[in-house]
Tab-separated table of C-alpha atoms in Angstrom:
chain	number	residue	atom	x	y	z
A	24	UNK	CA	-3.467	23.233	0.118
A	25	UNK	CA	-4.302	20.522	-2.574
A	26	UNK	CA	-7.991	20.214	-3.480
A	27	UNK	CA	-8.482	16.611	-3.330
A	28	UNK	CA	-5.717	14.385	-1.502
A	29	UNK	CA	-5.312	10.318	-1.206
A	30	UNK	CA	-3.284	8.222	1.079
A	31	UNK	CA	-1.694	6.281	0.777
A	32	UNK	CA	-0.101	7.051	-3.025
A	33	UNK	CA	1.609	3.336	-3.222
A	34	UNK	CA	-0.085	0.302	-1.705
A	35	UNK	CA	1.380	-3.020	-1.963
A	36	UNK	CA	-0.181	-6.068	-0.842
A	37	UNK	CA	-0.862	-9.675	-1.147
A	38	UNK	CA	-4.014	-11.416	-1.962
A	39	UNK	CA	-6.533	-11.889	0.949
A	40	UNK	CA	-5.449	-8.778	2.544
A	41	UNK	CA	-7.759	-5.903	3.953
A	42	UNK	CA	-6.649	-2.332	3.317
A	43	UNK	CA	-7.966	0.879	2.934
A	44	UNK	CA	-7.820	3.996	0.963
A	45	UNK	CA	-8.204	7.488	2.538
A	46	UNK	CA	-9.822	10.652	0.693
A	47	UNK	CA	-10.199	14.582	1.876
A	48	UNK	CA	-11.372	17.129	-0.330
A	49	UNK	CA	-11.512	20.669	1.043
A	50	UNK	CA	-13.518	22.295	-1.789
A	51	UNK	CA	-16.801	22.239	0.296
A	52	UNK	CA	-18.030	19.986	-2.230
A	53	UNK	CA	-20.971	18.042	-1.269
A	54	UNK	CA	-20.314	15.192	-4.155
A	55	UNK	CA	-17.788	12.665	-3.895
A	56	UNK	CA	-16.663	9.584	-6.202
A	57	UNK	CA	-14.089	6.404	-6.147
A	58	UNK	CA	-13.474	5.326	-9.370
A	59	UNK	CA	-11.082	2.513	-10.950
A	60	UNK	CA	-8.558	2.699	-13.528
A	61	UNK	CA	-7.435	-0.502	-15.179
A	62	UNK	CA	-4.052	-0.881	-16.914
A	63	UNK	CA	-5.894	-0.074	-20.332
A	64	UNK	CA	-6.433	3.377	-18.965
A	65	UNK	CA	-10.269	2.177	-18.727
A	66	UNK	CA	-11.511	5.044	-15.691
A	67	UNK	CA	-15.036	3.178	-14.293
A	68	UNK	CA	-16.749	4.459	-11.824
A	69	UNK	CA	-17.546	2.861	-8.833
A	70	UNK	CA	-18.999	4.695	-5.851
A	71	UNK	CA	-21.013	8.160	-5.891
A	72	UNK	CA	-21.615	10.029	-2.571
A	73	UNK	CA	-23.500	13.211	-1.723
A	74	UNK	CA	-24.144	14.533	1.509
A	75	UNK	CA	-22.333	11.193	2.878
A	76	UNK	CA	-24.853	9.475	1.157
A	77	UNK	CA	-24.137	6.325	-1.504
A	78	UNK	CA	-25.943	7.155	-4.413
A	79	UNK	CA	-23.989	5.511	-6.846
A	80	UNK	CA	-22.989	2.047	-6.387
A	81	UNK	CA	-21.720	0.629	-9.825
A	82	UNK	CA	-22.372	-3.326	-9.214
A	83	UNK	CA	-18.807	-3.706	-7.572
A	84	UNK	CA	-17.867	-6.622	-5.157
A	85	UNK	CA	-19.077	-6.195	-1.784
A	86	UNK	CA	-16.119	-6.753	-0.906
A	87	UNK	CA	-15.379	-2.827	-1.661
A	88	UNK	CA	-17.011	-0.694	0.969
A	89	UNK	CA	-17.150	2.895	0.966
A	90	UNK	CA	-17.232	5.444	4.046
A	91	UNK	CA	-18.462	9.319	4.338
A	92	UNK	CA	-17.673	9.976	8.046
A	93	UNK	CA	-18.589	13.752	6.674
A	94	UNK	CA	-18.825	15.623	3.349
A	95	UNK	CA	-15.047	16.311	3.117
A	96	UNK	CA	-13.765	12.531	3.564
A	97	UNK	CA	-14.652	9.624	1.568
A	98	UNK	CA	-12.362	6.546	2.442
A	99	UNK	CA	-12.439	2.588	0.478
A	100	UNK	CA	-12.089	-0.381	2.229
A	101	UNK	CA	-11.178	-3.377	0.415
A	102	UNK	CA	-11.929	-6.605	1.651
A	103	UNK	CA	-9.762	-9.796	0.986
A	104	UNK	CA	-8.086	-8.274	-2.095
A	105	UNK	CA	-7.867	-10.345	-5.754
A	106	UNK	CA	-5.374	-10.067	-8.163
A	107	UNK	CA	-7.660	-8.260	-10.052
A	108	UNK	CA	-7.983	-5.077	-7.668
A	109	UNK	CA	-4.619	-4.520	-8.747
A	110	UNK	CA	-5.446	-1.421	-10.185
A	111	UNK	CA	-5.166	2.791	-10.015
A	112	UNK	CA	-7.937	4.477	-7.571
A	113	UNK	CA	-8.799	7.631	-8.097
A	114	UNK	CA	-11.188	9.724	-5.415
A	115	UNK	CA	-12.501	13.034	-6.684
A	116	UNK	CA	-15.116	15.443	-6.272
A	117	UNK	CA	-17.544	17.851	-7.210
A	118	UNK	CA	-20.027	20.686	-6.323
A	119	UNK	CA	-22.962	18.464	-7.625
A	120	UNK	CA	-24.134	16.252	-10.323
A	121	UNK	CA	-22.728	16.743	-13.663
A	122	UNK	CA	-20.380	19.425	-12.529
A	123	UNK	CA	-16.305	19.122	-13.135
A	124	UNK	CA	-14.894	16.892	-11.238
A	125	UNK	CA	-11.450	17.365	-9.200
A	126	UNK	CA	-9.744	14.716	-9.526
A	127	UNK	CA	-7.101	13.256	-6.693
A	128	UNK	CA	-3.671	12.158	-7.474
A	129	UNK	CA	-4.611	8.298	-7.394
A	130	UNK	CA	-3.396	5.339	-5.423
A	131	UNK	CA	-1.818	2.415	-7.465
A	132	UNK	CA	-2.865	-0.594	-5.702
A	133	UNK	CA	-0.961	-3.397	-6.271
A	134	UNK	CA	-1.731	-7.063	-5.542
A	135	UNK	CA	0.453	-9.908	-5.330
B	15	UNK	CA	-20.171	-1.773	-22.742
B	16	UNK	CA	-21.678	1.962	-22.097
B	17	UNK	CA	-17.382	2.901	-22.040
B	18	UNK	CA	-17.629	6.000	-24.436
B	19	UNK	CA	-15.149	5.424	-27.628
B	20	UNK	CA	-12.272	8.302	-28.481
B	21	UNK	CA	-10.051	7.961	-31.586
B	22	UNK	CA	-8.089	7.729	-32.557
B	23	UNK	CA	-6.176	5.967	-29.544
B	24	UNK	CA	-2.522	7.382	-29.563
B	25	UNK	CA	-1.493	10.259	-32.155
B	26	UNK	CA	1.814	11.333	-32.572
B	27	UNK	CA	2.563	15.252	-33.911
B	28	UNK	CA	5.085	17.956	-34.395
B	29	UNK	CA	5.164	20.799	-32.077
B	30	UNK	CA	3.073	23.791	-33.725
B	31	UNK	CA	0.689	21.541	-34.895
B	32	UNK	CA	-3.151	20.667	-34.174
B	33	UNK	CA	-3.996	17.950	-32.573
B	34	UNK	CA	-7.851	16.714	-32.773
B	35	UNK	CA	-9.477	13.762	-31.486
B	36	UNK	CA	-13.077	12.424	-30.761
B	37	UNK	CA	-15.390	10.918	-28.722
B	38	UNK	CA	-18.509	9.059	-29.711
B	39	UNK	CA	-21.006	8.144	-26.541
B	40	UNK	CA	-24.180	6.126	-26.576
B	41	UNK	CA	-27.121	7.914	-25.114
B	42	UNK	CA	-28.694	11.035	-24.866
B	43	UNK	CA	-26.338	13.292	-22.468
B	44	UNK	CA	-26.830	16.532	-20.061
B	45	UNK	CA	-22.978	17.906	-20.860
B	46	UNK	CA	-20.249	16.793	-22.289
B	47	UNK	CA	-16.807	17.259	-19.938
B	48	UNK	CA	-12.859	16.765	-21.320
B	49	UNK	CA	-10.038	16.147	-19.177
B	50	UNK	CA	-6.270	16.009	-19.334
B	51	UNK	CA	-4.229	13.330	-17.187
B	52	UNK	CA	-0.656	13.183	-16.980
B	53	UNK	CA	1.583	10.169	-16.969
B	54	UNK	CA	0.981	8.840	-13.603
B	55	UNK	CA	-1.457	11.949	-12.390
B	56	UNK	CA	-4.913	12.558	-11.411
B	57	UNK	CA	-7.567	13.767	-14.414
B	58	UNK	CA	-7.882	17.728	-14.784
B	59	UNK	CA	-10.870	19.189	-15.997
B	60	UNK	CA	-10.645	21.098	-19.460
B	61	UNK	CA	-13.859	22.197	-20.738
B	62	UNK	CA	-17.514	21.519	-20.356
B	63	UNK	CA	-20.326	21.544	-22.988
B	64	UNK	CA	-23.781	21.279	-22.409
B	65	UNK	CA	-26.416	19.234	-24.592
B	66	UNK	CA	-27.349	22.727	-26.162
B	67	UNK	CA	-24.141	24.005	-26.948
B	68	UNK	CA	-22.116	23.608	-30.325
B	69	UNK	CA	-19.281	24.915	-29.730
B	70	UNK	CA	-16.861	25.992	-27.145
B	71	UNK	CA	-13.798	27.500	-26.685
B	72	UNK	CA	-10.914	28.099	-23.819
B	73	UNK	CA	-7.680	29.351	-24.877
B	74	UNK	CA	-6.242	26.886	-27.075
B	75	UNK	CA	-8.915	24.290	-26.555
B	76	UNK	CA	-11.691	24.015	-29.164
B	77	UNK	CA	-15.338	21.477	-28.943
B	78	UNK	CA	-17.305	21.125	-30.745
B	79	UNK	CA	-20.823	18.829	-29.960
B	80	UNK	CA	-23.383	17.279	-32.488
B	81	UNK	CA	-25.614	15.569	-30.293
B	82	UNK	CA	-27.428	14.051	-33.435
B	83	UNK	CA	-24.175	12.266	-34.128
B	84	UNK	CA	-23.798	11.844	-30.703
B	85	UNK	CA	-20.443	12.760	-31.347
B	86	UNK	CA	-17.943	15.487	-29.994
B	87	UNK	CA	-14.460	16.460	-30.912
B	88	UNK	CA	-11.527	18.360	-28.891
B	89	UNK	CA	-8.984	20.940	-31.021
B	90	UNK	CA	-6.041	21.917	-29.461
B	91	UNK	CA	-4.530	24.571	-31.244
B	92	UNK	CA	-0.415	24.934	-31.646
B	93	UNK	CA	-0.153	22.193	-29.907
B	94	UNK	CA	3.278	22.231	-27.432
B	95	UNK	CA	5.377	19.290	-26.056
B	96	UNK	CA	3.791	20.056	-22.226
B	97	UNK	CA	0.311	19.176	-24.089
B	98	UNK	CA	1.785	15.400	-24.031
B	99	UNK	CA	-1.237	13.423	-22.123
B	100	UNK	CA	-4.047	11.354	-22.294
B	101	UNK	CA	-7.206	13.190	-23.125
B	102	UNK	CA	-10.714	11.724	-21.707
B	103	UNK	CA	-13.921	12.657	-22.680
B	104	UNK	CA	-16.922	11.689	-19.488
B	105	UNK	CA	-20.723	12.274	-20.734
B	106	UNK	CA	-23.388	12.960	-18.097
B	107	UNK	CA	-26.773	11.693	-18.184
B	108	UNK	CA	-29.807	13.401	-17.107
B	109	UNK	CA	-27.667	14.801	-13.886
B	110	UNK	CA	-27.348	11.639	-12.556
B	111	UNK	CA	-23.929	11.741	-10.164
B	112	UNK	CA	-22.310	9.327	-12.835
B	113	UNK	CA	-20.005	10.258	-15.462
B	114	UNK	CA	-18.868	7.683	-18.071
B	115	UNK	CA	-15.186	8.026	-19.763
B	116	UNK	CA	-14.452	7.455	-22.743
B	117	UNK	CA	-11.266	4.948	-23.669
B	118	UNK	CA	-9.215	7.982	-23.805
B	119	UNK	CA	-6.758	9.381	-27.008
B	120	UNK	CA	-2.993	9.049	-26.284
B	121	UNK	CA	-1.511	12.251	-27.437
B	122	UNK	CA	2.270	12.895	-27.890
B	123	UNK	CA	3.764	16.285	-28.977
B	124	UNK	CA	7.475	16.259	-30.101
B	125	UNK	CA	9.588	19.058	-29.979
């Protein structure tokens, strides 16, 4: 029964790669977010959704592309991969704007 | 950068003790949010103030926000070794659906 849940946890890759990131929250929340965490700790965020639709998009590559096939799932797709997406992504979400966020457990994306 | 700033980065205390840190943000703000995030975890939601709040408390948690200073501060109170995280501070704007973190204080407890 966890609130927000990612697949995969690990993902290991190598550059020029596509792969994507799965997220299901079953809060009922209609706000969902992806957000990056760098290996300063930085946490940016990246994509906001509501109702399955992008309000947020936080001048990242197009080669990131988000999904909302409904208001519980929220899935990343990552497009030839860079060393730099090597990174922790975190999905989480909320009941609206400027609410507390639930946070998922993160996927550490790795690129070789 | 609009990253929000938290100091200090890491701090290092005795079990018993309190632990306070800080967060400094940029521009005016709707609330003001704190979260915990274990070592290799997801972030978990503390506390939230709003712009017209000073204070708040939750158990062992204490803010405090001075939006002239654009400035708040977490407390934690008696501070235990299972308190070992990283604490975040993420402002809101106007309602907008984005948060921004700040860098995030280190904190270690020993027993």
């Amino acid at each position: 029964d966890t609130a927000v849940s990612q697949t995969p946890k690990y993902l290991v890759t190598q550059m020029g790669n596509d792969k994507s990131i799965k997220c299901e929250q079953n809060l009922g929340h209609d706000t969902m977010y992806w957000y990056k965490q760098d290996s300063k700790k930085f946490l940016k965020i990246m994509f906001s959704y509501n109702n399955k639709e992008l309000i947020i998009n936080e001048t990242v590559p197009n080669r990131f592309s988000p999904k909302s096939p409904d208001k519980a799932h929220l899935n990343l797709h990552i497009n030839s991969l860079e060393l730099g997406d090597s990174a922790v992504y975190f999905c989480a979400s909320s009941q609206g704007p400027g609410l507390e966020q639930y946070f998922g457990p993160g996927t550490r994306l790795t690129v070789t | 950068s609009q990253q929000g700033e938290e100091d200090p980065q890491a701090l290092s205390i005795q079990e018993g003790e309190n632990a306070t840190m800080n967060c400094s943000y940029k521009t005016s703000i709707n609330n003001l949010q704190w979260y915990r995030q274990n070592s290799g975890r997801g972030l978990v939601h503390l506390i939230l103030i709003r712009s017209n709040e000073r204070e708040k408390h939750s158990g062992r948690l204490r803010v405090t926000l001075d939006t002239s200073k654009k400035s708040s501060s977490l407390l934690i109170t008696a501070s235990r070794a299972a308190d070992t995280a990283s604490y975040f501070c993420a402002t809101d704007h106007s309602g907008t659906y984005k948060y921004i973190f700040g860098t995030g204080t280190r904190l270690k407890v020993l027993a």
